[in-house]
Coordinates of C-alpha atoms and ligand atoms in Angstrom, one line a residue:
M1 CA 19.9 36.9 -6.1
T2 CA 18.5 33.4 -5.0
K3 CA 17.8 33.3 -1.4
L4 CA 19.9 30.3 0.2
L5 CA 17.2 27.9 1.6
P6 CA 18.0 26.7 5.4
K7 CA 19.6 23.5 4.8
K8 CA 16.5 21.5 6.3
A9 CA 13.9 22.3 3.3
Q10 CA 17.4 22.1 0.8
Q11 CA 17.7 18.9 1.5
K12 CA 13.4 18.8 1.1
A13 CA 14.0 20.1 -2.4
L14 CA 16.3 18.0 -3.9
P15 CA 15.2 15.0 -5.9
K16 CA 15.4 11.6 -4.1
A17 CA 18.1 9.6 -6.3
P18 CA 16.2 6.1 -6.4
R19 CA 17.0 3.7 -3.8
Q20 CA 19.1 1.0 -5.0
V21 CA 18.4 -2.2 -3.8
P22 CA 21.4 -4.5 -4.2
K23 CA 20.0 -7.8 -5.6
H24 CA 21.4 -11.4 -5.0
A25 CA 24.4 -12.6 -7.6
D26 CA 22.8 -14.3 -10.5
I27 CA 22.3 -17.9 -9.4
S28 CA 20.6 -19.2 -12.8
H29 CA 23.6 -22.0 -12.9
F30 CA 20.6 -24.3 -12.6
A31 CA 18.6 -25.4 -15.4
S32 CA 14.5 -25.4 -15.0
Q33 CA 12.0 -27.5 -16.9
N34 CA 8.8 -25.9 -16.9
N35 CA 9.3 -23.7 -14.4
E36 CA 10.2 -26.3 -12.1
L37 CA 14.1 -26.0 -11.3
V38 CA 16.8 -29.2 -12.2
I39 CA 19.2 -30.7 -10.4
G40 CA 21.5 -32.9 -12.2
D41 CA 18.9 -34.1 -14.4
K42 CA 15.9 -34.3 -12.3
T43 CA 13.1 -32.1 -11.1
I44 CA 12.7 -31.1 -7.6
S45 CA 9.8 -33.3 -7.3
Q46 CA 11.5 -36.1 -9.2
I47 CA 14.2 -35.9 -6.2
E48 CA 11.2 -35.5 -3.5
K49 CA 10.5 -38.8 -5.1
L50 CA 13.8 -40.1 -5.3
V51 CA 15.0 -39.5 -1.4
G52 CA 11.5 -40.2 -0.4
S53 CA 10.8 -36.8 1.1
T54 CA 11.0 -33.1 1.7
P55 CA 13.7 -31.7 3.2
Y56 CA 16.6 -32.5 1.1
Y57 CA 19.7 -31.3 0.0
A58 CA 20.5 -32.3 -3.7
Y59 CA 24.3 -31.7 -5.2
D60 CA 24.7 -31.0 -8.5
K61 CA 28.2 -32.9 -9.9
A62 CA 28.2 -31.4 -13.1
L63 CA 28.6 -28.0 -11.3
I64 CA 31.0 -29.3 -9.0
A65 CA 33.1 -30.4 -11.8
N66 CA 32.5 -27.2 -13.5
T67 CA 33.7 -24.9 -10.5
V68 CA 37.0 -27.2 -9.9
A69 CA 37.5 -27.5 -13.4
S70 CA 37.6 -23.4 -14.2
L71 CA 39.4 -22.7 -11.1
K72 CA 42.0 -25.1 -12.3
S73 CA 42.0 -23.6 -15.5
V74 CA 43.1 -20.1 -13.7
L75 CA 45.0 -21.3 -11.0
P76 CA 49.0 -21.6 -11.9
E77 CA 49.8 -25.1 -12.7
K78 CA 51.7 -25.7 -9.9
I79 CA 49.2 -24.8 -7.4
Q80 CA 47.3 -28.2 -6.3
L81 CA 43.6 -27.8 -5.1
H82 CA 42.7 -29.9 -1.7
Y83 CA 39.2 -30.1 -0.5
A84 CA 38.3 -29.2 3.0
I85 CA 35.6 -31.7 3.6
K86 CA 34.5 -29.8 6.8
A87 CA 32.4 -27.9 4.1
N88 CA 30.5 -30.9 2.6
P89 CA 31.4 -34.4 4.4
Y90 CA 28.4 -36.3 2.7
P91 CA 30.2 -39.5 1.7
S92 CA 28.7 -39.6 -2.1
L93 CA 30.4 -36.4 -2.6
V94 CA 33.4 -36.8 -0.9
H95 CA 33.7 -39.9 -2.9
F96 CA 32.9 -37.8 -6.3
M97 CA 36.0 -35.5 -5.4
V98 CA 38.7 -38.0 -5.3
N99 CA 38.6 -37.4 -9.1
H100 CA 38.7 -33.9 -9.1
V101 CA 41.6 -32.6 -6.4
S102 CA 44.4 -33.6 -5.4
G103 CA 44.4 -34.0 -2.1
F104 CA 42.0 -33.8 1.0
D105 CA 42.1 -31.9 4.8
V106 CA 39.9 -33.4 7.4
A107 CA 38.9 -32.0 10.7
S108 CA 38.1 -35.1 12.6
K109 CA 38.9 -38.7 13.0
K110 CA 35.3 -40.0 11.4
E111 CA 36.6 -37.1 8.3
M112 CA 39.7 -39.3 8.4
L113 CA 38.1 -42.3 7.9
L114 CA 35.4 -41.0 5.2
A115 CA 38.6 -39.8 3.3
L116 CA 40.8 -42.9 3.2
Q117 CA 38.0 -45.1 2.5
S118 CA 37.3 -42.6 -0.6
G119 CA 40.3 -44.0 -2.0
M120 CA 41.9 -40.8 -1.8
P121 CA 46.0 -41.7 -1.0
A122 CA 46.9 -41.2 2.8
K123 CA 49.7 -39.2 1.8
E124 CA 47.6 -36.6 0.5
I125 CA 45.2 -36.4 3.3
S126 CA 46.2 -33.2 5.8
F127 CA 44.0 -33.4 9.5
A128 CA 44.2 -29.7 10.9
G129 CA 41.9 -28.7 14.1
P130 CA 43.0 -27.9 17.7
G131 CA 42.4 -30.8 20.6
K132 CA 43.2 -33.7 18.5
T133 CA 43.1 -36.3 21.1
H134 CA 45.1 -39.7 21.8
D135 CA 42.8 -41.4 19.7
D136 CA 43.1 -38.5 16.6
L137 CA 46.5 -38.8 17.2
Q138 CA 47.2 -42.9 17.3
A139 CA 44.5 -43.5 14.3
A140 CA 46.2 -40.4 11.8
I141 CA 49.5 -42.1 12.4
I142 CA 48.6 -45.6 11.9
A143 CA 47.1 -44.0 8.6
G144 CA 49.8 -42.8 7.8
I145 CA 48.2 -39.2 6.9
T146 CA 50.0 -35.8 8.1
L147 CA 48.8 -34.1 11.2
H148 CA 49.2 -29.9 10.8
A149 CA 49.6 -29.5 14.4
E150 CA 47.9 -26.9 16.0
S151 CA 50.5 -26.6 18.8
T152 CA 54.0 -28.2 21.1
T153 CA 51.7 -30.2 22.9
E154 CA 50.0 -31.6 20.0
I155 CA 53.6 -32.6 18.1
N156 CA 55.0 -33.9 21.3
R157 CA 52.1 -36.1 22.0
A158 CA 52.6 -37.5 18.0
I159 CA 56.8 -37.9 18.6
A160 CA 55.6 -40.3 21.8
L161 CA 52.9 -42.3 20.1
G162 CA 55.5 -42.6 16.9
V163 CA 58.1 -44.2 19.1
S164 CA 55.5 -46.6 20.8
L165 CA 53.9 -47.5 17.3
A166 CA 57.2 -48.2 15.7
I167 CA 56.0 -45.9 13.0
K168 CA 57.3 -42.0 12.1
P169 CA 54.1 -39.7 12.2
N170 CA 54.5 -36.8 9.2
I171 CA 53.9 -33.7 10.6
A172 CA 53.7 -30.3 9.5
I173 CA 53.1 -27.2 11.7
R174 CA 49.9 -25.3 11.1
V175 CA 51.3 -21.8 11.5
N176 CA 49.3 -18.9 13.5
P177 CA 50.3 -15.9 11.3
A178 CA 50.7 -12.3 12.8
F179 CA 48.9 -11.0 10.0
E180 CA 44.8 -11.6 8.9
L181 CA 43.1 -11.9 6.1
K182 CA 41.2 -8.7 5.9
A183 CA 37.4 -8.6 5.4
S184 CA 36.7 -12.2 5.8
G185 CA 33.3 -13.8 6.6
M186 CA 36.0 -15.8 9.4
K187 CA 39.3 -14.9 10.3
M188 CA 41.2 -17.8 11.6
S189 CA 45.0 -16.2 12.0
G190 CA 46.8 -12.8 13.0
G191 CA 46.6 -11.7 16.9
S192 CA 45.7 -14.3 19.6
K193 CA 44.0 -17.2 17.8
P194 CA 43.7 -21.1 19.1
F195 CA 44.9 -22.1 15.7
G196 CA 48.1 -23.1 14.9
I197 CA 51.5 -22.1 16.7
D198 CA 52.4 -18.4 16.6
E199 CA 54.5 -17.9 14.0
E200 CA 57.1 -15.8 16.2
L201 CA 57.5 -19.3 18.2
L202 CA 58.8 -21.2 15.5
P203 CA 62.5 -19.9 14.7
E204 CA 62.7 -21.7 18.6
L205 CA 61.0 -24.5 17.8
L206 CA 62.0 -25.6 14.0
K207 CA 66.2 -25.8 15.9
E208 CA 64.9 -27.9 18.4
L209 CA 62.4 -30.6 16.9
P210 CA 64.0 -34.1 16.9
Y211 CA 63.6 -34.7 12.8
D212 CA 64.9 -37.9 13.1
K213 CA 62.1 -39.3 14.6
I214 CA 59.3 -37.6 12.1
N215 CA 58.7 -36.7 8.5
F216 CA 58.6 -33.6 8.7
K217 CA 56.3 -32.3 6.0
G218 CA 56.1 -28.8 5.8
F219 CA 53.6 -25.4 6.9
H220 CA 49.8 -24.8 6.6
I221 CA 49.2 -21.3 6.8
F222 CA 45.3 -20.7 6.6
A223 CA 44.5 -16.8 7.5
G224 CA 40.8 -17.2 6.8
S225 CA 37.6 -18.1 5.1
Q226 CA 34.7 -16.8 3.0
N227 CA 36.5 -13.9 1.4
L228 CA 35.1 -11.9 -1.6
K229 CA 37.6 -9.3 -2.1
A230 CA 40.7 -10.1 -4.5
D231 CA 43.2 -6.9 -3.0
A232 CA 42.5 -8.7 0.5
I233 CA 43.2 -12.3 -1.0
I234 CA 46.2 -11.2 -2.7
E235 CA 47.6 -9.3 0.1
M236 CA 47.1 -12.8 1.9
H237 CA 49.1 -14.2 -0.6
E238 CA 52.1 -11.7 -0.3
K239 CA 52.5 -12.3 3.4
T240 CA 52.1 -15.7 3.1
F241 CA 54.5 -16.5 0.7
M242 CA 57.2 -13.7 2.2
L243 CA 56.2 -16.2 5.6
A244 CA 57.0 -19.4 3.7
Q245 CA 60.4 -18.7 2.6
Q246 CA 61.2 -17.5 6.2
L247 CA 60.1 -20.6 7.6
V248 CA 61.6 -22.6 4.6
A249 CA 65.1 -21.0 5.6
L250 CA 64.1 -22.1 9.2
T251 CA 63.9 -25.7 8.2
P252 CA 67.0 -27.4 8.7
V253 CA 65.4 -30.7 6.5
K254 CA 63.9 -30.8 3.1
I255 CA 59.7 -30.2 2.8
A256 CA 57.1 -31.5 0.8
Y257 CA 54.8 -28.9 0.8
I258 CA 53.4 -25.1 2.0
N259 CA 49.4 -25.3 2.1
I260 CA 48.7 -21.5 1.5
G261 CA 45.0 -21.9 2.9
G262 CA 42.2 -20.8 0.9
G263 CA 39.5 -18.8 2.2
L264 CA 37.8 -17.9 -1.6
G265 CA 34.3 -17.0 -0.8
I266 CA 31.6 -17.3 -2.4
P267 CA 28.7 -14.9 -2.5
Y268 CA 25.7 -15.6 -0.5
F269 CA 23.8 -12.3 0.0
P270 CA 22.2 -9.4 -1.9
G271 CA 24.9 -6.6 -3.1
E272 CA 27.3 -9.8 -2.9
Q273 CA 29.5 -10.3 -6.1
R274 CA 31.6 -13.2 -7.1
L275 CA 35.4 -13.0 -7.0
T276 CA 37.1 -12.6 -10.0
L277 CA 40.2 -14.6 -9.8
D278 CA 42.6 -13.5 -13.0
E279 CA 44.2 -10.8 -10.3
I280 CA 44.4 -13.4 -8.2
S281 CA 46.1 -16.4 -10.3
A282 CA 48.4 -13.8 -12.0
N283 CA 49.4 -12.8 -8.2
L284 CA 49.9 -16.1 -7.9
S285 CA 51.8 -16.8 -10.6
K286 CA 54.2 -13.5 -9.9
L287 CA 54.6 -15.0 -6.0
L288 CA 55.3 -18.6 -7.3
K289 CA 58.4 -17.1 -10.0
Q290 CA 59.7 -14.6 -7.3
Y291 CA 60.2 -17.2 -4.7
Q292 CA 60.9 -19.8 -7.1
H293 CA 64.1 -21.2 -6.0
T294 CA 63.0 -21.2 -2.6
L295 CA 60.0 -23.1 -3.5
A296 CA 61.3 -25.6 -6.3
D297 CA 60.1 -29.0 -5.3
I298 CA 58.0 -27.8 -2.7
N299 CA 54.7 -28.6 -3.4
I300 CA 52.1 -25.5 -3.2
I301 CA 49.0 -26.6 -1.9
M302 CA 45.4 -24.2 -1.5
E303 CA 42.9 -25.6 0.4
L304 CA 39.2 -24.9 -0.2
G305 CA 35.9 -25.8 0.7
R306 CA 32.7 -23.9 0.2
Y307 CA 34.2 -22.7 -3.2
L308 CA 34.4 -25.7 -4.9
V309 CA 30.8 -27.1 -3.5
G310 CA 28.7 -24.6 -2.3
E311 CA 27.0 -22.9 -5.3
A312 CA 26.4 -26.8 -6.5
G313 CA 23.8 -27.8 -3.7
V314 CA 20.2 -26.2 -2.7
Y315 CA 17.6 -27.0 0.2
V316 CA 14.5 -27.5 -1.2
S317 CA 12.0 -28.0 1.7
K318 CA 7.9 -28.0 0.9
I319 CA 5.3 -25.3 2.2
V320 CA 3.1 -27.3 4.8
D321 CA 0.8 -23.9 5.9
K322 CA 0.3 -20.7 4.6
K323 CA -1.2 -18.1 7.1
V324 CA -1.3 -14.1 7.5
S325 CA -0.5 -12.5 10.8
R326 CA -1.7 -8.8 11.7
A327 CA -1.1 -8.3 7.9
T328 CA 2.2 -10.3 7.7
T329 CA 2.0 -13.6 5.4
Y330 CA 4.1 -16.2 6.2
L331 CA 4.9 -19.7 4.8
I332 CA 5.6 -22.6 6.7
C333 CA 7.7 -24.9 5.4
D334 CA 8.7 -28.8 6.6
G335 CA 12.4 -27.5 7.0
G336 CA 14.6 -24.7 8.6
L337 CA 17.0 -23.8 10.9
H338 CA 17.5 -27.4 12.2
H339 CA 18.9 -28.7 8.9
H340 CA 20.4 -25.0 7.6
L341 CA 21.5 -23.1 10.6
S342 CA 23.4 -21.0 8.3
N343 CA 20.8 -20.1 6.2
S344 CA 19.0 -19.0 9.4
G345 CA 21.2 -16.8 10.4
N346 CA 22.4 -18.0 13.8
F347 CA 26.2 -19.8 12.0
G348 CA 27.9 -16.6 12.7
Q349 CA 26.1 -13.6 11.1
V350 CA 26.0 -10.5 12.9
I351 CA 23.3 -9.3 10.7
R352 CA 21.0 -11.9 9.7
K353 CA 20.6 -11.4 5.8
N354 CA 18.4 -13.7 3.3
Y355 CA 20.2 -16.3 1.2
P356 CA 19.0 -16.2 -2.7
V357 CA 15.4 -18.3 -2.7
A358 CA 13.2 -19.0 -4.8
I359 CA 9.8 -21.4 -4.8
G360 CA 11.2 -24.2 -7.2
N361 CA 8.1 -25.0 -9.1
K362 CA 7.6 -21.5 -9.9
L363 CA 10.9 -20.2 -11.6
V364 CA 9.5 -18.1 -14.2
S365 CA 11.6 -15.9 -16.2
T366 CA 11.7 -12.2 -15.9
V367 CA 9.9 -12.2 -18.9
D368 CA 6.7 -13.9 -18.0
R369 CA 7.2 -12.5 -14.2
K370 CA 4.4 -10.0 -14.9
E371 CA 2.0 -12.4 -15.5
L372 CA 2.0 -14.3 -11.9
E373 CA 1.2 -12.4 -9.4
N374 CA 4.0 -11.9 -6.7
E375 CA 3.2 -11.5 -3.1
L376 CA 5.9 -10.5 0.2
V377 CA 6.3 -13.2 2.3
N378 CA 8.0 -14.3 5.6
I379 CA 9.3 -18.1 5.6
V380 CA 9.6 -19.9 8.2
G381 CA 10.5 -23.4 9.3
P382 CA 8.6 -25.5 11.5
L383 CA 10.2 -25.2 14.5
C384 CA 8.6 -22.8 17.5
T385 CA 11.1 -20.9 17.9
P386 CA 11.6 -17.2 15.9
L387 CA 15.1 -17.9 14.5
D388 CA 13.2 -20.1 12.6
I389 CA 13.5 -17.8 9.7
V390 CA 14.2 -19.4 6.4
A391 CA 13.2 -16.1 4.3
D392 CA 12.6 -12.5 5.7
K393 CA 10.1 -9.7 3.4
V394 CA 10.7 -11.7 0.4
N395 CA 9.2 -10.9 -3.2
L396 CA 7.7 -14.1 -4.7
P397 CA 5.5 -15.6 -7.4
K398 CA 2.3 -16.3 -5.4
S399 CA 2.5 -19.8 -3.8
D400 CA 0.6 -22.6 -1.9
I401 CA 0.5 -25.7 0.8
G402 CA 2.5 -27.9 -1.7
D403 CA 4.9 -25.7 -3.1
Y404 CA 9.0 -25.7 -2.9
V405 CA 11.0 -23.5 -1.2
V406 CA 15.0 -23.7 -2.6
V407 CA 17.8 -21.9 -1.0
Y408 CA 20.4 -21.7 -3.1
Q409 CA 24.1 -21.4 -2.3
S410 CA 23.6 -24.8 -0.1
G411 CA 26.3 -27.2 -1.0
A412 CA 28.6 -25.9 2.2
Y413 CA 28.0 -25.7 5.7
G414 CA 24.6 -27.1 5.5
A415 CA 23.1 -30.8 6.8
S416 CA 26.9 -31.3 8.6
A417 CA 26.7 -27.8 10.3
S418 CA 23.5 -28.2 11.7
P419 CA 21.2 -29.1 15.0
K420 CA 19.2 -31.8 13.0
D421 CA 18.1 -33.3 16.4
F422 CA 16.7 -29.7 17.6
L423 CA 12.9 -30.8 17.9
S424 CA 13.1 -33.8 17.1
Q425 CA 12.1 -33.6 13.9
P426 CA 12.1 -35.7 10.5
Q427 CA 15.3 -36.1 9.3
L428 CA 16.8 -34.6 6.1
N429 CA 17.5 -36.2 2.9
E430 CA 20.8 -35.6 0.5
I431 CA 21.9 -36.7 -2.5
L432 CA 24.1 -36.3 -5.2
L433 CA 23.2 -36.3 -8.9
Ligands
LIG1 C1 42.0 -25.2 8.0 C2 40.6 -25.2 7.5 N1 40.4 -25.0 6.3 C3 39.9 -25.2 5.3 C4 38.7 -24.3 6.0 C5 37.6 -24.5 4.4 O1 36.8 -22.9 4.3 P1 36.3 -22.5 3.2 O2 34.8 -24.0 3.3 O3 35.6 -21.5 3.6 O4 36.7 -23.2 2.0 C6 38.3 -24.1 7.3 C7 37.2 -23.5 7.3 O5 37.2 -22.9 8.7 C8 39.9 -24.1 8.1 O6 39.4 -23.8 9.2

């Protein structure tokens, strides 16, 4: 009879399973030329000469157009796509989006003016966000866009302003639903939140609204952002449609739309996979059918930022120094945290993980890779703070001063979400190609 080994020894005796190192999702949606990354039809060194210097963000028009078109091709026809400008307010990109989506969501007066100047009709622009000031509300009413009211104070202010301006304000209510978007990078609903009006307060409020003084447009139910789990999104849609039906039943006037929010995420970190939309879309078709009587003549809007533009942008900086400190090799770039806060891990991440990065002028194919020596490096920016990380312990083709470091998945929450003046570094360039 074989003697049982003590537990510790048994564990030692077991052959070790190979450690699965999670990989980044495939980011080969960009072309390359002579091992150099191409955005639009320009190599990154050509783009440097075009914009004047590194660091820069480059956004690829064709990729944005493809993303929007393929999303539209799977979503039910009734769903209208709105672009949330906060994801990337680069003016040329916003102007480009006009021809690809049905409307814009803005989060400030400045974004509203940009949206209006892009040619998007005012009636397709909505303004969400807590803390809208008297000036914000006044400008929105004069412009004729729709306010997504986040509180009763905001509604009362808008009504009073409407009376004094002799313009009926367009108002929809941003709802804080009781449910949340599970497994979400950013939860924006459920429980106590500064966003929207709690759903349980709405039966009373909807009874009391002075409908003769406003154009009541509908409801905005935005539960969360950056979600890569189809099941969680499907569950959110089920709950959103059920809530929408209840709210429509409580509203004494005909409404124009229900904004069902967004939440579709993109893969940033090792181990994350792209969302597959088939089940989400099939479920939306089912819900549209199930609620067709309630929702007849009511537009259904999906509001997305990063899903539409995030994968189409890269952040490019140049290696200005390379050094070894106690056996760790550092690549020091001319760009970092001050332009790409989220890549540095300081934009809401609990544990920092690397975005996909590459040496942008050494994009050797996997076949050729073995011919090129790799090295393990830490990539940092020029700021005098340990927070300025571009990529930590990455294995990349051996590079040197003058080579380019590219951060992928950088088309959303990049330039505009970063402290560009921190340490008074040189300004950043952006280009849409
Ligand atoms: C109201 C609202 N709409 C849209 C978005 C865009 O989210 P995402 O870029 O993840 O699609 C956000 C993000 O915070 C939001 O708060």
